[in-house]
Coordinates of C-alpha atoms in Angstrom, one line a residue:
X1 CA 0.0 0.0 0.1
X2 CA 1.3 3.4 -1.0
X3 CA 1.7 5.4 2.2
X4 CA -0.3 8.3 2.3
X5 CA 2.6 10.9 3.1
X6 CA 0.2 14.0 3.9
X7 CA -2.1 12.0 6.4
X8 CA 0.9 10.2 8.0
X9 CA 2.6 13.6 8.9
X10 CA -0.7 15.1 9.9
X11 CA -1.3 12.0 12.4
X12 CA 2.3 12.0 13.5
X13 CA 2.3 15.6 14.4
X14 CA -0.8 15.4 16.4
X15 CA 0.5 12.4 18.4
X16 CA 3.8 13.7 18.9
X17 CA 2.4 17.2 20.3
X18 CA 0.6 15.3 23.0
X19 CA 2.8 12.5 23.7
X20 CA 3.3 12.0 27.5
X21 CA 4.8 8.9 28.4
X22 CA 3.6 9.2 32.1
X23 CA -0.1 9.8 31.3
X24 CA -3.0 7.1 31.2
X25 CA -6.5 7.4 29.9
X26 CA -7.9 9.6 27.2
X27 CA -5.7 12.1 25.6
X28 CA -8.2 14.9 25.5
X29 CA -5.7 17.1 23.6
X30 CA -5.1 14.5 20.7
X31 CA -8.6 13.7 20.6
X32 CA -9.7 17.3 20.1
X33 CA -7.1 17.6 17.3
X34 CA -8.2 14.6 15.5
X35 CA -11.8 15.3 15.7
X36 CA -11.2 18.8 14.3
X37 CA -9.1 17.2 11.4
X38 CA -11.8 14.7 10.8
X39 CA -9.7 11.9 11.7
X40 CA -12.3 10.2 14.2
X41 CA -14.7 10.1 11.5
X42 CA -12.1 9.0 8.6
X43 CA -14.1 6.2 7.0
X44 CA -17.5 8.2 7.0
X45 CA -18.6 8.6 3.4
X46 CA -19.3 12.2 4.1
X47 CA -15.4 12.7 5.1
X48 CA -14.6 10.5 2.3
X49 CA -11.5 8.4 3.8
X50 CA -10.9 4.8 2.9
X51 CA -9.7 1.8 5.0
X52 CA -6.3 2.5 3.5
X53 CA -6.4 5.8 5.0
X54 CA -7.4 4.4 8.3
X55 CA -4.5 2.1 7.9
X56 CA -2.0 4.9 7.9
X57 CA -3.9 6.7 10.7
X58 CA -3.9 3.4 13.1
X59 CA -0.4 2.6 12.3
X60 CA 0.8 6.1 13.4
X61 CA -1.5 5.8 16.4
X62 CA 0.0 2.4 17.3
X63 CA 3.6 3.8 16.9
X64 CA 2.9 6.6 19.2
X65 CA 1.0 4.5 21.6
X66 CA -1.6 7.3 21.1
X67 CA -4.4 7.2 23.9
X68 CA -7.4 7.8 21.6
X69 CA -10.2 5.3 20.8
X70 CA -9.8 5.8 16.8
X71 CA -10.5 2.2 15.8
X72 CA -13.2 1.8 18.3
X73 CA -14.9 5.1 17.3
X74 CA -14.5 5.2 13.3
X75 CA -14.3 1.4 12.1
X76 CA -16.5 -0.1 14.8
X77 CA -19.0 2.5 16.6
X78 CA -19.5 4.9 13.9
X79 CA -19.7 2.2 11.3
X80 CA -22.3 0.1 13.2
X81 CA -24.4 3.0 13.8
X82 CA -24.2 4.4 10.0
X83 CA -24.9 0.7 8.9
X84 CA -28.0 0.6 10.7
X85 CA -29.3 4.0 9.3
X86 CA -28.6 5.7 12.8
X87 CA -27.2 9.0 13.5
X88 CA -23.5 8.7 14.9
X89 CA -23.2 10.4 18.3
X90 CA -20.4 13.0 18.6
X91 CA -17.4 11.8 20.9
X92 CA -15.6 8.6 21.5
X93 CA -17.5 5.7 20.6
X94 CA -17.3 1.8 21.0
X95 CA -19.3 -1.1 19.6
X96 CA -20.2 -4.1 21.4
X97 CA -22.2 -7.5 20.7
X98 CA -24.1 -8.2 23.8
X99 CA -27.7 -9.7 24.6
X100 CA -29.7 -7.2 26.1
X101 CA -32.7 -7.7 28.5
X102 CA -35.8 -5.4 28.4
X103 CA -37.4 -3.9 31.3
X104 CA -40.2 -2.6 29.5
X105 CA -41.2 -2.0 26.0
X106 CA -38.8 1.2 25.9
X107 CA -36.2 0.2 28.3
X108 CA -33.4 -2.2 28.5
X109 CA -30.7 -3.4 30.9
X110 CA -27.3 -4.8 30.1
X111 CA -23.7 -5.4 31.7
X112 CA -20.9 -4.7 29.0
X113 CA -17.5 -6.2 30.0
X114 CA -14.2 -4.9 29.1
X115 CA -15.5 -2.0 27.0
X116 CA -12.4 -0.1 25.5
X117 CA -12.3 3.3 26.9
X118 CA -15.6 2.7 28.4
X119 CA -15.2 5.5 31.1
X120 CA -14.4 8.1 28.2
X121 CA -17.0 7.0 25.8
X122 CA -20.0 9.3 24.7
X123 CA -22.0 6.2 23.7
X124 CA -21.9 2.4 23.0
X125 CA -23.2 1.2 20.1
X126 CA -24.7 -2.4 20.7
X127 CA -25.2 -5.3 18.4
X128 CA -28.2 -7.2 20.1
X129 CA -29.0 -10.0 17.6
X130 CA -31.2 -8.3 15.0
X131 CA -31.3 -5.0 16.2
X132 CA -28.7 -2.1 16.7
X133 CA -29.0 0.0 20.0
X134 CA -27.2 3.3 21.0
X135 CA -26.8 3.6 24.6
X136 CA -25.8 6.8 26.2
X137 CA -23.1 6.3 28.8
X138 CA -24.2 8.8 31.2
X139 CA -26.7 6.3 32.3
X140 CA -24.3 3.5 33.0
X141 CA -22.5 2.7 36.2
X142 CA -18.8 2.1 35.7
X143 CA -16.4 -0.4 37.2
X144 CA -12.9 0.7 35.9
X145 CA -10.4 -2.0 34.6
X146 CA -7.6 -1.8 32.2
X147 CA -5.4 -4.2 30.3
X148 CA -1.7 -4.7 30.7
X149 CA -1.0 -1.5 28.9
X150 CA -3.2 0.3 31.4
X151 CA -5.7 1.2 28.5
X152 CA -9.2 1.3 30.0
X153 CA -11.2 -1.9 29.7
X154 CA -14.1 -1.0 31.7
X155 CA -17.4 -2.8 32.8
X156 CA -20.3 -0.6 32.0
X157 CA -23.7 -1.5 33.5
X158 CA -27.0 -0.3 32.4
X159 CA -30.2 -0.7 34.3
X160 CA -33.7 0.1 32.8
X161 CA -32.1 2.9 30.2
X162 CA -34.1 4.2 27.3
X163 CA -31.6 3.7 24.2
X164 CA -30.8 7.1 22.3
X165 CA -31.7 5.2 19.2
X166 CA -32.6 1.8 17.7
X167 CA -32.8 0.2 14.6
X168 CA -32.8 -3.2 12.7
X169 CA -29.2 -4.5 12.3
X170 CA -28.0 -4.9 8.8
X171 CA -27.5 -8.4 7.4
X172 CA -24.1 -9.8 8.3
X173 CA -23.5 -7.1 10.9
X174 CA -21.9 -9.5 13.7
X175 CA -19.2 -11.0 11.1
X176 CA -18.2 -7.7 9.7
X177 CA -17.9 -6.2 13.3
X178 CA -15.7 -8.9 14.2
X179 CA -13.4 -8.7 11.0
X180 CA -13.5 -4.6 11.4
X181 CA -12.3 -5.2 15.1
X182 CA -9.4 -7.7 14.0
X183 CA -8.5 -5.5 11.1
X184 CA -8.3 -2.4 13.4
X185 CA -6.1 -4.2 16.1
X186 CA -3.7 -5.4 13.4
X187 CA -3.0 -2.1 12.0
X188 CA -2.4 -1.1 15.8
X189 CA -0.2 -3.8 16.2
X190 CA 2.0 -3.0 13.0
X191 CA 2.4 0.5 14.3
X192 CA 3.3 -0.3 18.0
X193 CA 5.9 -3.1 16.5
X194 CA 7.6 -0.2 14.1
X195 CA 7.5 2.2 17.6
X196 CA 9.4 -0.6 19.4
X197 CA 12.0 -1.1 16.6
X198 CA 12.5 2.6 16.3
X199 CA 13.1 3.2 20.0
X200 CA 15.6 0.0 19.8
X201 CA 17.6 1.3 17.0
X202 CA 17.8 4.6 18.4
X203 CA 18.8 3.2 21.7
X204 CA 21.5 0.8 20.1
X205 CA 23.2 3.8 18.6
X206 CA 23.3 5.6 21.8
X207 CA 24.3 2.8 24.4
X208 CA 28.0 2.5 24.5
X209 CA 29.8 -0.7 25.6
X210 CA 33.7 -1.5 25.5
X211 CA 34.1 2.0 23.6
X212 CA 31.5 1.8 20.9
X213 CA 27.7 1.9 20.2
X214 CA 26.2 -1.5 20.8
X215 CA 24.5 -1.3 17.4
X216 CA 28.0 -2.1 16.2
X217 CA 27.9 -5.6 17.6
X218 CA 27.0 -8.4 15.3
X219 CA 24.8 -10.0 17.8
X220 CA 22.7 -7.0 18.3
X221 CA 22.5 -6.0 14.5
X222 CA 21.2 -9.6 13.9
X223 CA 18.5 -9.1 16.6
X224 CA 17.5 -5.6 14.9
X225 CA 17.6 -7.1 11.5
X226 CA 15.3 -9.8 12.9
X227 CA 12.8 -7.3 14.4
X228 CA 13.0 -5.3 11.2
X229 CA 11.7 -8.3 9.2
X230 CA 8.9 -8.9 11.7
X231 CA 8.0 -5.2 11.6
X232 CA 7.8 -5.4 7.6
X233 CA 5.9 -8.6 7.8
X234 CA 3.1 -7.0 10.2
X235 CA 2.9 -3.9 7.8
X236 CA 2.5 -5.7 4.9
X237 CA 0.0 -8.3 5.9
X238 CA -2.2 -5.8 7.6
X239 CA -1.8 -3.1 4.7
X240 CA -2.9 -6.0 2.5
X241 CA -6.0 -6.7 4.5
X242 CA -7.0 -3.2 4.5
X243 CA -6.7 -3.0 0.7
X244 CA -8.6 -6.2 0.5
X245 CA -11.3 -5.2 2.5
X246 CA -11.6 -1.9 0.6
X247 CA -11.6 -3.5 -3.1
X248 CA -13.8 -6.6 -2.0
X249 CA -15.9 -5.8 1.0
X250 CA -16.2 -7.6 4.3
X251 CA -18.3 -10.0 3.2
X252 CA -16.0 -11.6 0.6
X253 CA -14.1 -14.6 1.7
X254 CA -10.8 -13.3 0.5
X255 CA -11.2 -10.3 3.1
X256 CA -11.9 -12.8 5.9
X257 CA -8.6 -14.6 4.9
X258 CA -6.8 -11.5 4.5
X259 CA -7.8 -10.0 8.1
X260 CA -7.6 -13.5 9.7
X261 CA -3.7 -13.8 8.1
X262 CA -3.1 -10.1 9.1
X263 CA -4.2 -10.5 12.8
X264 CA -2.3 -13.9 13.1
X265 CA 0.7 -12.7 11.6
X266 CA 0.9 -9.2 13.5
X267 CA 0.4 -11.3 16.7
X268 CA 3.3 -13.3 15.9
X269 CA 5.3 -10.1 15.1
X270 CA 4.3 -8.8 18.5
X271 CA 5.9 -11.3 20.4
X272 CA 9.4 -11.3 18.5
X273 CA 9.5 -7.5 18.4
X274 CA 8.6 -7.0 22.3
X275 CA 11.3 -9.6 23.0
X276 CA 13.9 -8.4 20.9
X277 CA 13.4 -4.7 22.0
X278 CA 13.5 -5.8 25.7
X279 CA 16.9 -7.7 25.1
X280 CA 18.3 -4.6 23.3
X281 CA 17.4 -2.3 26.0
X282 CA 18.5 -4.4 28.8
X283 CA 17.4 -3.9 32.4
X284 CA 16.4 -0.1 31.5
X285 CA 13.8 -1.3 29.2
X286 CA 11.7 -2.8 32.2
X287 CA 11.4 0.0 34.0
X288 CA 8.4 2.0 34.3
X289 CA 10.3 5.2 33.7
X290 CA 11.5 4.2 30.2
X291 CA 8.9 4.7 27.3
X292 CA 9.3 1.3 25.7
X293 CA 6.9 -0.1 27.9
X294 CA 4.1 2.0 26.1
X295 CA 4.7 0.0 22.8
X296 CA 5.6 -3.3 24.3
X297 CA 2.8 -3.6 26.8
X298 CA 0.5 -2.8 23.8
X299 CA 2.0 -5.3 21.7
X300 CA 1.3 -7.8 24.5
X301 CA -2.3 -6.7 25.1
X302 CA -3.4 -6.2 21.7
X303 CA -2.1 -9.8 20.3
X304 CA -4.8 -11.2 22.4
X305 CA -7.7 -8.7 22.1
X306 CA -10.0 -9.0 19.2
X307 CA -8.9 -13.1 18.8
X308 CA -5.5 -14.2 19.2
X309 CA -2.9 -15.6 17.2
X310 CA -4.2 -19.2 17.5
X311 CA -7.9 -18.4 16.8
X312 CA -7.0 -16.4 13.7
X313 CA -4.8 -19.1 12.5
X314 CA -7.4 -21.8 12.8
X315 CA -9.4 -19.5 10.9
X316 CA -6.9 -19.4 8.1
X317 CA -6.7 -23.0 7.9
X318 CA -10.5 -23.2 7.9
X319 CA -10.8 -20.8 5.0
X320 CA -8.0 -22.7 3.1
X321 CA -9.7 -26.2 3.6
X322 CA -13.0 -24.7 2.4
X323 CA -11.5 -23.3 -0.7
X324 CA -10.1 -26.7 -1.8
X325 CA -7.4 -27.1 -4.2
X326 CA -8.7 -25.2 -7.0
X327 CA -9.9 -22.2 -4.7
X328 CA -6.8 -22.1 -2.6
X329 CA -4.6 -19.7 -5.1
X330 CA -7.3 -17.2 -5.8
X331 CA -8.1 -17.0 -1.9
X332 CA -4.6 -16.2 -1.1
X333 CA -3.6 -14.1 -4.1
X334 CA -7.0 -12.4 -4.9
X335 CA -6.5 -13.3 -8.6
X336 CA -8.4 -16.1 -10.4

């Protein structure tokens, strides 16, 4: 995928301006800047961005460990609301699949667990079987939680609340929502891997041992080369998945195959790159004071979120078997 240089530069400038290695929770300054630039609704037809544009944005967000729910808002919550014909609420969003119980004809009750950025969301878009509900988080009781990267993963409890809006779910919504979540996470993983590699190369060039930078030692060079190959593989797989989703649509088996392969490959890269980054940094890389943890903890957290490596590798195998001998080549290459 040709990198959208202008968009990449805009995203990098926003994330760099508000970067704070010691902060947690929503980065309000970065969110405001992204919203004003149209990046929080990038794939909205009225904005005109593509999934490949979103790939550039999310990779940058991953590299900078940006504390903004861009994938959750645009690729998931915003998409699901639009697909159901509902107005998209302003502010940070998330989308979840959950079984909702009704208090009466007009109200619902539900407990939503490990909602990304739950405490900071304006609304949650819920896929409840054959309907889509928009729930205002002002009516939720929040139990705060976090993943290993200290990103909010909260429990939201709604009791007898009236949805902001409701509509019939579009056909295939659950399958598409799952693929969109895996694609978004793959792109973030690719970016975080790039960020970890960049920090490692920089440190290896600065750290002196036996009178010279450790980057001049062959063993360190080999580790960095291995990490570089993993970063390249993750970037290629996630970019290919975004491109396939744009051209073929999420209902095409080729997209499911590409997304499954990307999430599995990015999860594999996450493990290798995090390991190598910490080996290069030595003991200093394990301290809370060092910003390496911002990307490596995200690599560890995100490789398991939205389906881990084993789950998506299994799906790759299932799709290959379903395609059969004659259909495997077109499935893998996208060509007849």
